[in-house]
CSV table of C-alpha atoms and ligand atoms in Angstrom, one decimal:
chain,number,residue,atom,x,y,z
A,25,MET,CA,10.9,-75.8,-83.8
A,26,GLU,CA,12.1,-74.8,-87.2
A,27,TYR,CA,15.8,-75.1,-88.0
A,28,ARG,CA,17.8,-73.2,-90.6
A,29,ARG,CA,21.3,-73.5,-92.1
A,30,LEU,CA,23.5,-70.7,-90.8
A,31,GLY,CA,25.0,-68.9,-93.8
A,32,GLY,CA,27.2,-71.3,-95.8
A,33,SER,CA,28.1,-73.4,-92.8
A,34,GLU,CA,27.1,-77.0,-91.9
A,35,LEU,CA,25.4,-75.6,-88.7
A,36,ARG,CA,21.6,-76.0,-88.5
A,37,VAL,CA,20.3,-73.6,-85.9
A,38,SER,CA,16.9,-73.2,-84.3
A,39,VAL,CA,15.1,-70.1,-85.5
A,40,ILE,CA,14.7,-69.1,-81.9
A,41,GLY,CA,18.0,-69.2,-80.0
A,42,LEU,CA,18.8,-68.1,-76.5
A,43,GLY,CA,20.7,-64.9,-75.7
A,44,THR,CA,22.6,-64.8,-72.4
A,45,LEU,CA,23.4,-61.1,-71.9
A,46,ALA,CA,21.1,-60.8,-68.8
A,47,MET,CA,22.7,-63.9,-67.2
A,48,GLY,CA,26.0,-62.0,-66.9
A,49,GLY,CA,24.2,-60.0,-64.1
A,50,GLN,CA,25.2,-56.6,-65.3
A,51,ALA,CA,23.3,-55.2,-68.2
A,52,TYR,CA,19.9,-56.1,-66.8
A,53,GLY,CA,20.9,-55.9,-63.1
A,54,ALA,CA,21.5,-58.9,-60.9
A,55,ALA,CA,20.8,-62.3,-62.2
A,56,ASP,CA,20.2,-65.6,-60.3
A,57,ASP,CA,22.7,-68.3,-61.4
A,58,GLY,CA,20.3,-71.1,-60.6
A,59,ASP,CA,17.6,-69.5,-62.8
A,60,SER,CA,20.1,-68.9,-65.6
A,61,ILE,CA,21.2,-72.5,-65.7
A,62,GLY,CA,17.6,-73.7,-65.5
A,63,THR,CA,16.7,-71.4,-68.4
A,64,ILE,CA,19.6,-72.7,-70.6
A,65,ARG,CA,18.7,-76.4,-69.8
A,66,ARG,CA,15.0,-75.8,-70.5
A,67,ALA,CA,15.9,-74.1,-73.8
A,68,VAL,CA,17.8,-77.2,-74.9
A,69,ASP,CA,14.9,-79.4,-73.8
A,70,LEU,CA,12.6,-77.3,-76.0
A,71,GLY,CA,14.7,-77.8,-79.1
A,72,ILE,CA,16.6,-74.5,-78.9
A,73,ASN,CA,20.1,-75.5,-80.1
A,74,PHE,CA,21.7,-72.1,-80.6
A,75,ILE,CA,23.0,-70.4,-77.5
A,76,ASP,CA,24.6,-67.0,-77.9
A,77,THR,CA,27.0,-65.6,-75.3
A,78,SER,CA,30.1,-63.4,-75.1
A,79,ASP,CA,33.3,-63.2,-73.1
A,80,ASN,CA,32.2,-59.8,-71.7
A,81,TYR,CA,28.7,-60.7,-70.5
A,82,GLY,CA,29.4,-60.3,-66.8
A,83,PHE,CA,33.1,-60.4,-67.5
A,84,GLY,CA,33.0,-64.1,-68.3
A,85,ARG,CA,30.2,-65.1,-65.9
A,86,ALA,CA,27.7,-65.8,-68.7
A,87,GLU,CA,30.1,-68.1,-70.5
A,88,GLU,CA,30.8,-70.0,-67.3
A,89,LEU,CA,27.0,-70.5,-66.7
A,90,VAL,CA,26.6,-71.7,-70.3
A,91,GLY,CA,29.4,-74.1,-69.8
A,92,GLN,CA,27.9,-75.5,-66.6
A,93,ALA,CA,24.4,-75.8,-68.1
A,94,ILE,CA,25.4,-77.7,-71.3
A,95,ARG,CA,28.3,-79.9,-69.9
A,96,ARG,CA,26.4,-83.1,-70.4
A,97,ARG,CA,24.8,-82.0,-73.7
A,98,ARG,CA,27.6,-80.4,-75.5
A,99,ASP,CA,26.8,-82.2,-78.8
A,100,ASP,CA,23.2,-81.0,-78.8
A,101,VAL,CA,24.2,-77.3,-78.7
A,102,VAL,CA,25.7,-74.8,-81.2
A,103,VAL,CA,27.7,-72.5,-79.0
A,104,ALA,CA,28.3,-69.0,-80.2
A,105,THR,CA,30.5,-66.6,-78.3
A,106,LYS,CA,32.2,-63.3,-79.1
A,107,GLY,CA,35.5,-61.7,-78.5
A,108,GLY,CA,37.4,-58.5,-79.3
A,109,THR,CA,36.3,-56.3,-76.4
A,110,PRO,CA,38.7,-57.1,-73.5
A,111,TRP,CA,38.4,-55.4,-70.2
A,112,ASP,CA,40.9,-54.3,-67.5
A,113,ASP,CA,40.9,-55.0,-63.7
A,114,GLN,CA,38.6,-52.0,-63.1
A,115,GLY,CA,36.1,-53.5,-65.6
A,116,ARG,CA,36.9,-50.8,-68.2
A,117,ALA,CA,36.3,-52.2,-71.7
A,118,THR,CA,38.1,-51.5,-74.9
A,119,ILE,CA,38.0,-52.9,-78.5
A,120,ASP,CA,41.0,-54.9,-79.6
A,121,CYS,CA,41.0,-57.5,-82.4
A,122,SER,CA,44.8,-57.7,-82.7
A,123,ALA,CA,46.0,-61.3,-83.2
A,124,ALA,CA,47.3,-61.6,-79.7
A,125,ALA,CA,44.1,-60.2,-78.1
A,126,ILE,CA,41.8,-62.5,-80.1
A,127,THR,CA,43.8,-65.6,-79.5
A,128,GLU,CA,43.9,-64.9,-75.8
A,129,ALA,CA,40.2,-64.1,-75.7
A,130,ALA,CA,39.2,-67.3,-77.6
A,131,GLU,CA,41.4,-69.4,-75.3
A,132,ALA,CA,39.8,-67.8,-72.2
A,133,SER,CA,36.3,-68.4,-73.6
A,134,LEU,CA,37.1,-72.1,-74.2
A,135,ARG,CA,38.2,-72.4,-70.6
A,136,ARG,CA,35.2,-70.7,-69.2
A,137,LEU,CA,32.8,-72.6,-71.4
A,138,GLY,CA,34.6,-75.9,-70.4
A,139,THR,CA,34.6,-77.1,-74.0
A,140,ASP,CA,37.2,-78.0,-76.6
A,141,TRP,CA,35.6,-76.1,-79.4
A,142,ILE,CA,33.4,-73.1,-80.1
A,143,ASP,CA,31.0,-73.6,-83.0
A,144,LEU,CA,30.7,-69.9,-83.9
A,145,TYR,CA,33.3,-67.4,-82.8
A,146,GLN,CA,32.1,-63.8,-83.5
A,147,ILE,CA,34.0,-60.6,-83.7
A,148,HIS,CA,31.9,-58.5,-81.3
A,149,VAL,CA,32.4,-55.1,-83.0
A,150,PRO,CA,34.7,-53.8,-85.8
A,151,ASP,CA,38.1,-52.7,-84.5
A,152,LEU,CA,39.0,-49.6,-86.4
A,153,GLU,CA,42.7,-49.9,-85.5
A,154,THR,CA,43.5,-53.5,-86.4
A,155,PRO,CA,43.7,-54.5,-90.1
A,156,TYR,CA,41.1,-57.2,-90.8
A,157,GLU,CA,43.9,-59.4,-92.3
A,158,GLU,CA,45.6,-59.7,-88.9
A,159,THR,CA,42.4,-60.7,-87.1
A,160,VAL,CA,41.6,-63.2,-89.9
A,161,ARG,CA,45.0,-64.8,-89.6
A,162,ALA,CA,44.5,-65.4,-85.8
A,163,LEU,CA,41.0,-66.8,-86.5
A,164,GLU,CA,42.5,-69.2,-89.1
A,165,ARG,CA,45.0,-70.5,-86.6
A,166,LEU,CA,42.3,-71.1,-84.1
A,167,LYS,CA,40.3,-73.0,-86.8
A,168,GLU,CA,43.3,-75.1,-87.8
A,169,ALA,CA,43.8,-76.0,-84.1
A,170,GLY,CA,40.1,-77.2,-84.0
A,171,LYS,CA,39.3,-74.5,-81.4
A,172,ILE,CA,36.7,-72.7,-83.4
A,173,ARG,CA,34.6,-74.2,-86.2
A,174,TYR,CA,33.2,-71.1,-87.9
A,175,THR,CA,33.7,-67.4,-87.7
A,176,GLY,CA,31.0,-64.7,-87.6
A,177,LEU,CA,30.8,-61.0,-87.1
A,178,SER,CA,28.6,-58.7,-85.1
A,179,ASN,CA,27.7,-55.0,-85.6
A,180,PHE,CA,29.3,-54.9,-89.0
A,181,TRP,CA,27.2,-52.6,-91.2
A,182,VAL,CA,27.6,-52.9,-95.0
A,183,GLU,CA,30.7,-50.9,-95.4
A,184,GLU,CA,32.6,-52.9,-92.7
A,185,LEU,CA,31.2,-56.2,-93.8
A,186,ASP,CA,32.1,-55.5,-97.4
A,187,ALA,CA,35.7,-54.8,-96.3
A,188,TRP,CA,35.8,-57.9,-94.2
A,189,LEU,CA,34.5,-60.1,-97.0
A,190,ALA,CA,37.2,-58.8,-99.3
A,191,VAL,CA,39.6,-60.6,-96.9
A,192,ASP,CA,37.7,-63.6,-95.7
A,193,GLY,CA,34.3,-65.3,-95.6
A,194,VAL,CA,32.0,-65.5,-92.6
A,195,VAL,CA,28.9,-67.5,-91.9
A,196,ALA,CA,26.9,-64.9,-90.0
A,197,ASN,CA,26.6,-61.3,-88.8
A,198,GLN,CA,24.8,-60.6,-85.6
A,199,MET,CA,22.7,-57.4,-85.8
A,200,PRO,CA,20.1,-55.5,-83.8
A,201,TYR,CA,16.6,-56.1,-85.2
A,202,ASN,CA,13.1,-55.7,-83.8
A,203,LEU,CA,9.8,-54.0,-84.5
A,204,LEU,CA,11.3,-50.6,-83.9
A,205,HIS,CA,14.9,-51.0,-84.9
A,206,ARG,CA,14.7,-51.9,-88.5
A,207,ASP,CA,17.9,-50.3,-89.9
A,208,ILE,CA,19.2,-53.6,-91.3
A,209,GLU,CA,16.3,-53.9,-93.8
A,210,ALA,CA,17.4,-51.2,-96.2
A,211,GLU,CA,20.9,-52.4,-97.1
A,212,LEU,CA,22.3,-55.0,-94.8
A,213,LEU,CA,19.7,-57.7,-95.1
A,214,PRO,CA,19.7,-57.7,-98.9
A,215,TYR,CA,23.5,-57.5,-98.9
A,216,CYS,CA,23.8,-60.5,-96.6
A,217,ARG,CA,21.3,-62.5,-98.6
A,218,GLN,CA,23.2,-61.8,-101.8
A,219,ARG,CA,26.6,-62.8,-100.2
A,220,GLY,CA,25.2,-65.9,-98.4
A,221,VAL,CA,25.9,-64.5,-94.9
A,222,GLY,CA,23.4,-65.6,-92.2
A,223,VAL,CA,21.8,-62.8,-90.0
A,224,ILE,CA,21.3,-63.4,-86.3
A,225,ALA,CA,18.8,-60.9,-84.9
A,226,TYR,CA,19.7,-59.5,-81.4
A,227,THR,CA,17.5,-57.6,-79.0
A,228,PRO,CA,14.5,-59.0,-81.0
A,229,LEU,CA,12.1,-58.0,-78.1
A,230,LEU,CA,13.7,-54.6,-77.8
A,231,MET,CA,14.9,-55.5,-74.3
A,232,GLY,CA,11.5,-56.8,-73.2
A,233,MET,CA,9.5,-53.9,-74.6
A,234,PHE,CA,7.6,-56.2,-77.0
A,235,THR,CA,6.5,-58.7,-74.3
A,236,GLY,CA,3.4,-56.9,-73.0
A,237,ARG,CA,5.0,-57.0,-69.5
A,238,ILE,CA,6.4,-53.5,-69.5
A,239,SER,CA,4.2,-50.6,-68.3
A,240,PRO,CA,4.8,-46.9,-67.4
A,241,GLU,CA,4.8,-48.1,-63.8
A,242,THR,CA,7.6,-50.6,-64.4
A,243,VAL,CA,10.6,-49.9,-62.1
A,244,PHE,CA,13.8,-51.3,-63.4
A,245,GLY,CA,16.1,-52.9,-60.8
A,246,GLN,CA,19.5,-51.6,-59.8
A,247,GLY,CA,22.0,-51.7,-62.6
A,248,ASP,CA,19.3,-52.4,-65.3
A,249,HIS,CA,20.4,-50.4,-68.3
A,250,ARG,CA,16.8,-49.9,-69.4
A,251,ALA,CA,16.4,-47.3,-66.6
A,252,SER,CA,18.5,-44.9,-68.7
A,253,TYR,CA,17.7,-46.2,-72.2
A,254,PRO,CA,15.8,-43.4,-74.1
A,255,GLN,CA,13.1,-45.7,-75.5
A,256,PHE,CA,12.0,-46.7,-72.0
A,257,GLN,CA,11.3,-43.1,-70.9
A,258,GLY,CA,8.5,-40.6,-71.3
A,259,ARG,CA,6.8,-40.2,-74.6
A,260,PRO,CA,8.8,-42.8,-76.5
A,261,LEU,CA,7.8,-45.4,-73.9
A,262,ARG,CA,4.1,-44.4,-74.1
A,263,ASP,CA,4.3,-44.6,-77.9
A,264,SER,CA,5.9,-48.0,-77.8
A,265,LEU,CA,3.3,-49.3,-75.4
A,266,ARG,CA,0.6,-47.9,-77.6
A,267,LEU,CA,2.0,-50.0,-80.4
A,268,VAL,CA,2.1,-53.0,-78.1
A,269,SER,CA,-1.5,-52.5,-77.2
A,270,ARG,CA,-2.5,-52.3,-80.9
A,271,LEU,CA,-0.5,-55.5,-81.7
A,272,GLN,CA,-1.9,-57.5,-78.9
A,273,PRO,CA,-5.3,-58.2,-80.5
A,274,LEU,CA,-3.6,-59.3,-83.6
A,275,ALA,CA,-1.4,-61.7,-81.6
A,276,ALA,CA,-4.5,-63.0,-79.8
A,277,ASP,CA,-6.3,-63.6,-83.1
A,278,LEU,CA,-3.3,-65.7,-84.2
A,279,GLY,CA,-3.2,-67.6,-80.9
A,280,LEU,CA,0.1,-66.0,-80.0
A,281,THR,CA,1.4,-63.9,-77.1
A,282,MET,CA,2.8,-60.5,-77.7
A,283,ALA,CA,6.4,-61.8,-77.3
A,284,GLN,CA,5.7,-64.7,-79.7
A,285,LEU,CA,4.3,-62.3,-82.4
A,286,ALA,CA,7.3,-60.0,-82.1
A,287,LEU,CA,9.7,-62.9,-82.4
A,288,SER,CA,7.8,-64.7,-85.2
A,289,TRP,CA,7.8,-61.3,-87.1
A,290,VAL,CA,11.6,-61.1,-86.8
A,291,VAL,CA,12.3,-64.6,-88.0
A,292,SER,CA,9.8,-64.4,-90.8
A,293,ARG,CA,11.6,-61.5,-92.5
A,294,PRO,CA,13.6,-62.6,-95.6
A,295,GLY,CA,17.3,-62.9,-94.9
A,296,VAL,CA,17.0,-63.3,-91.1
A,297,THR,CA,18.3,-66.8,-90.1
A,298,CYS,CA,17.4,-66.7,-86.4
A,299,ALA,CA,16.6,-64.5,-83.4
A,300,ILE,CA,18.3,-64.8,-80.0
A,301,PRO,CA,15.9,-63.4,-77.4
A,302,GLY,CA,17.4,-63.1,-73.9
A,303,ALA,CA,15.5,-64.9,-71.2
A,304,ARG,CA,15.9,-64.9,-67.4
A,305,SER,CA,13.6,-67.8,-66.5
A,306,PRO,CA,12.4,-71.1,-67.8
A,307,GLU,CA,8.9,-69.6,-68.2
A,308,GLN,CA,10.2,-66.9,-70.5
A,309,ILE,CA,12.1,-69.3,-72.7
A,310,GLU,CA,9.1,-71.6,-72.8
A,311,GLU,CA,7.0,-68.7,-74.2
A,312,ASN,CA,9.7,-67.6,-76.6
A,313,ALA,CA,10.4,-71.0,-78.0
A,314,MET,CA,6.9,-71.4,-79.2
A,315,ALA,CA,7.6,-68.6,-81.7
A,316,GLY,CA,9.9,-71.0,-83.5
A,317,GLU,CA,6.8,-73.1,-84.5
A,318,ARG,CA,5.1,-70.2,-86.3
A,319,VAL,CA,6.6,-68.5,-89.3
A,320,LEU,CA,4.2,-65.7,-90.3
A,321,GLY,CA,2.7,-65.3,-93.8
A,322,GLU,CA,3.1,-62.2,-95.8
A,323,GLU,CA,-0.4,-60.9,-95.0
A,324,VAL,CA,0.3,-60.9,-91.3
A,325,ILE,CA,3.6,-59.3,-91.7
A,326,GLN,CA,2.0,-56.5,-93.7
A,327,ARG,CA,-0.7,-56.0,-91.0
A,328,VAL,CA,2.1,-55.7,-88.4
A,329,ASP,CA,3.9,-53.2,-90.6
A,330,ARG,CA,0.8,-51.1,-91.2
A,331,LEU,CA,0.1,-51.0,-87.4
A,332,GLN,CA,3.6,-49.9,-86.8
A,333,VAL,CA,3.5,-47.2,-89.4
A,334,ASP,CA,0.1,-45.9,-88.2
A,335,THR,CA,1.2,-45.8,-84.6
A,336,GLN,CA,4.2,-43.4,-85.3
A,337,VAL,CA,6.4,-44.3,-82.4
A,338,GLU,CA,9.1,-41.8,-81.4
A,339,THR,CA,12.4,-43.7,-81.5
A,340,PRO,CA,15.1,-41.6,-79.8
A,341,ARG,CA,18.4,-43.3,-80.2
A,342,THR,CA,21.2,-40.8,-79.5
A,343,ILE,CA,22.9,-40.8,-76.1
A,344,PRO,CA,25.6,-38.3,-75.1
A,345,MET,CA,29.1,-39.8,-74.6
A,346,LYS,CA,32.2,-38.2,-73.4
A,347,VAL,CA,35.4,-38.5,-75.5
A,348,VAL,CA,38.2,-39.7,-73.2
A,349,GLU,CA,40.9,-40.0,-75.9
A,350,VAL,CA,41.5,-39.1,-79.5
A,351,LYS,CA,44.1,-40.5,-81.9
A,352,GLU,CA,44.9,-40.6,-85.6
A,353,TRP,CA,45.1,-44.0,-87.3
A,354,ALA,CA,45.4,-44.7,-91.0
A,355,GLY,CA,44.4,-41.2,-91.9
A,356,ARG,CA,41.3,-41.2,-89.7
A,357,ARG,CA,40.5,-39.5,-86.4
A,358,LEU,CA,39.4,-42.1,-83.8
A,359,ALA,CA,37.8,-41.4,-80.4
A,360,ILE,CA,37.7,-43.6,-77.4
A,361,LEU,CA,34.4,-43.0,-75.6
A,362,GLU,CA,33.8,-43.3,-71.9
A,363,VAL,CA,32.3,-46.8,-72.3
A,364,GLY,CA,35.5,-48.0,-74.1
A,365,VAL,CA,33.9,-47.9,-77.5
A,366,LYS,CA,36.2,-46.8,-80.3
A,367,VAL,CA,34.6,-44.7,-83.1
A,368,ALA,CA,35.6,-42.7,-86.2
A,369,VAL,CA,34.9,-39.0,-85.6
A,370,PRO,CA,35.2,-35.8,-87.5
A,371,PRO,CA,38.7,-34.3,-87.6
A,372,ASP,CA,37.9,-31.4,-85.2
A,373,THR,CA,36.8,-33.8,-82.3
A,374,ARG,CA,38.8,-33.3,-79.1
A,375,THR,CA,39.3,-35.0,-75.8
A,376,GLY,CA,36.5,-33.8,-73.4
A,377,ASP,CA,34.0,-33.3,-76.2
A,378,VAL,CA,30.6,-34.8,-75.7
A,379,ILE,CA,29.4,-36.5,-78.8
A,380,GLY,CA,26.1,-38.3,-79.6
A,381,MET,CA,26.1,-42.0,-80.3
A,382,ASP,CA,23.3,-43.8,-82.0
A,383,ILE,CA,22.7,-46.8,-79.7
A,384,VAL,CA,21.5,-49.0,-82.6
A,385,THR,CA,24.1,-48.3,-85.3
A,386,GLY,CA,27.0,-47.0,-83.2
A,387,ARG,CA,27.3,-44.0,-85.5
A,388,VAL,CA,28.3,-40.7,-83.9
A,389,SER,CA,27.2,-37.1,-84.3
A,390,GLN,CA,28.7,-33.9,-82.9
A,391,LEU,CA,26.9,-32.5,-79.9
A,392,GLY,CA,29.4,-29.9,-78.6
A,393,GLY,CA,32.3,-29.5,-76.2
A,394,GLU,CA,32.5,-29.0,-72.4
B,17,NAP,N1,26.1,-58.4,-80.6
B,17,NAP,C1,25.8,-57.5,-79.8
B,17,NAP,O1,26.3,-56.4,-79.8
B,17,NAP,C2,24.6,-57.7,-78.8
B,17,NAP,C3,24.0,-56.7,-78.2
B,17,NAP,C4,22.9,-56.9,-77.3
B,17,NAP,C5,22.5,-58.2,-77.2
B,17,NAP,N2,23.1,-59.3,-77.9
B,17,NAP,C6,22.6,-60.7,-77.7
B,17,NAP,O2,21.2,-60.7,-78.1
B,17,NAP,C7,20.5,-61.3,-77.0
B,17,NAP,C8,19.1,-60.6,-76.9
B,17,NAP,O3,19.2,-59.3,-76.6
B,17,NAP,P1,18.7,-58.8,-75.1
B,17,NAP,O4,18.7,-59.9,-74.2
B,17,NAP,O5,19.5,-57.6,-74.8
B,17,NAP,O6,17.2,-58.2,-75.4
B,17,NAP,P2,15.8,-58.9,-75.8
B,17,NAP,O7,16.0,-60.3,-76.3
B,17,NAP,O8,15.2,-58.0,-76.8
B,17,NAP,O9,15.0,-58.9,-74.4
B,17,NAP,C9,15.4,-59.7,-73.4
B,17,NAP,C10,14.7,-59.4,-72.1
B,17,NAP,O10,13.3,-59.4,-72.3
B,17,NAP,C11,12.6,-59.9,-71.2
B,17,NAP,N3,11.9,-61.1,-71.7
B,17,NAP,C12,12.4,-62.1,-72.5
B,17,NAP,N4,11.4,-63.0,-72.8
B,17,NAP,C13,10.3,-62.6,-72.1
B,17,NAP,C14,9.0,-63.1,-71.9
B,17,NAP,N5,8.6,-64.2,-72.6
B,17,NAP,N6,8.1,-62.5,-71.1
B,17,NAP,C15,8.5,-61.4,-70.5
B,17,NAP,N7,9.7,-60.8,-70.6
B,17,NAP,C16,10.6,-61.4,-71.4
B,17,NAP,C17,13.7,-60.3,-70.2
B,17,NAP,O11,14.0,-59.2,-69.3
B,17,NAP,P3,13.1,-58.8,-68.0
B,17,NAP,O12,12.5,-60.1,-67.5
B,17,NAP,O13,14.1,-58.3,-67.0
B,17,NAP,O14,12.1,-57.8,-68.4
B,17,NAP,C18,14.9,-60.4,-71.0
B,17,NAP,O15,16.2,-60.2,-70.4
B,17,NAP,C19,21.4,-61.0,-75.8
B,17,NAP,O16,21.0,-61.8,-74.7
B,17,NAP,C20,22.7,-61.3,-76.3
B,17,NAP,O17,23.0,-62.7,-76.4
B,17,NAP,C21,24.1,-59.0,-78.7
């Protein structure tokens, strides 16, 4: 396994980490706790030392499982979690990075993880209503108390990251990156390299698309968000699978599986520190971990890129979302969407409007009213 320094920190992380979103038992449907714990332990046995979780994965369940799995091996693991997206009794999420909310969230994460410190505490998404200075002060206090070692961000595009860095440093930014979602290449990756910010690639397998195990006949289980994700429907799915079938011979030539090629490609891109593929079973993490042994050369990367360009995959990314509340803040109009996300919207947006949200960048476009 290859290890890299995370941004300007003293943390050395495995290039293949482990994501625990599916273990929360919500986003990908039901999860088996025994399998989840076995997967985390197997990951650590294989040299994966970077485990990514979040307070809202299964409303705390994923953090509890991470805590149980690493209890006896805490020093072998770099634990990364996230906060800033609290939820209410009905499971309705919101975005809140106020000092009180972040402090409470970090304390709750520590309890669920059963640990005295979090190695990397990440702000899950930018909060458009809380000044970054306020959040930074809360994070500083947590650092001074020894409760978090380093801070990171997630889903901060260049504009937001630049604004954050004007207030405080961070060691990493966690962003979507895979063979079809390459938005970070244009500006964010070069910017992070220049500013010494590590980049953690999430959804590196495009939710399992690039494993070779998805087919048009795949039926996603109850509660699995892929059932309504545009890339997993109709023509975009067929296109994506055509790309997979064209990449598979190349993977075989290199002695890799499709998942390993997809992951090696991600961690071979300049500026990417590590990838955090999710896994549901020890077998999946065993396969994924092997990608950490194989950084790809420029020639292979170019072959992958050429195949991708030639295949012309349709990548639909906008999903309709209802606006449940609008408000003005600091001269901007903000909308709360039905899933609790808070976004900046054009001035004429009203409650009840349905707007389009890009599921990769979180940016919105106007679709029309009711
Ligand atoms: N910061 C953020 O906003 C954010 C957002 C999303 C995710 N994340 C983080 O990034 C991590 C990765 O994203 P993700 O889990 O959504 O997507 P992903 O890593 O692209 O795909 C994970 C899914 O692919 C399938 N899979 C993985 N390895 C496989 C293998 N070797 N063979 C066959 N199937 C395999 C599994 O699903 P099936 O077995 O069910 O097919 C697994 O749940 C998350 O776990 C989370 O920690 C962060």
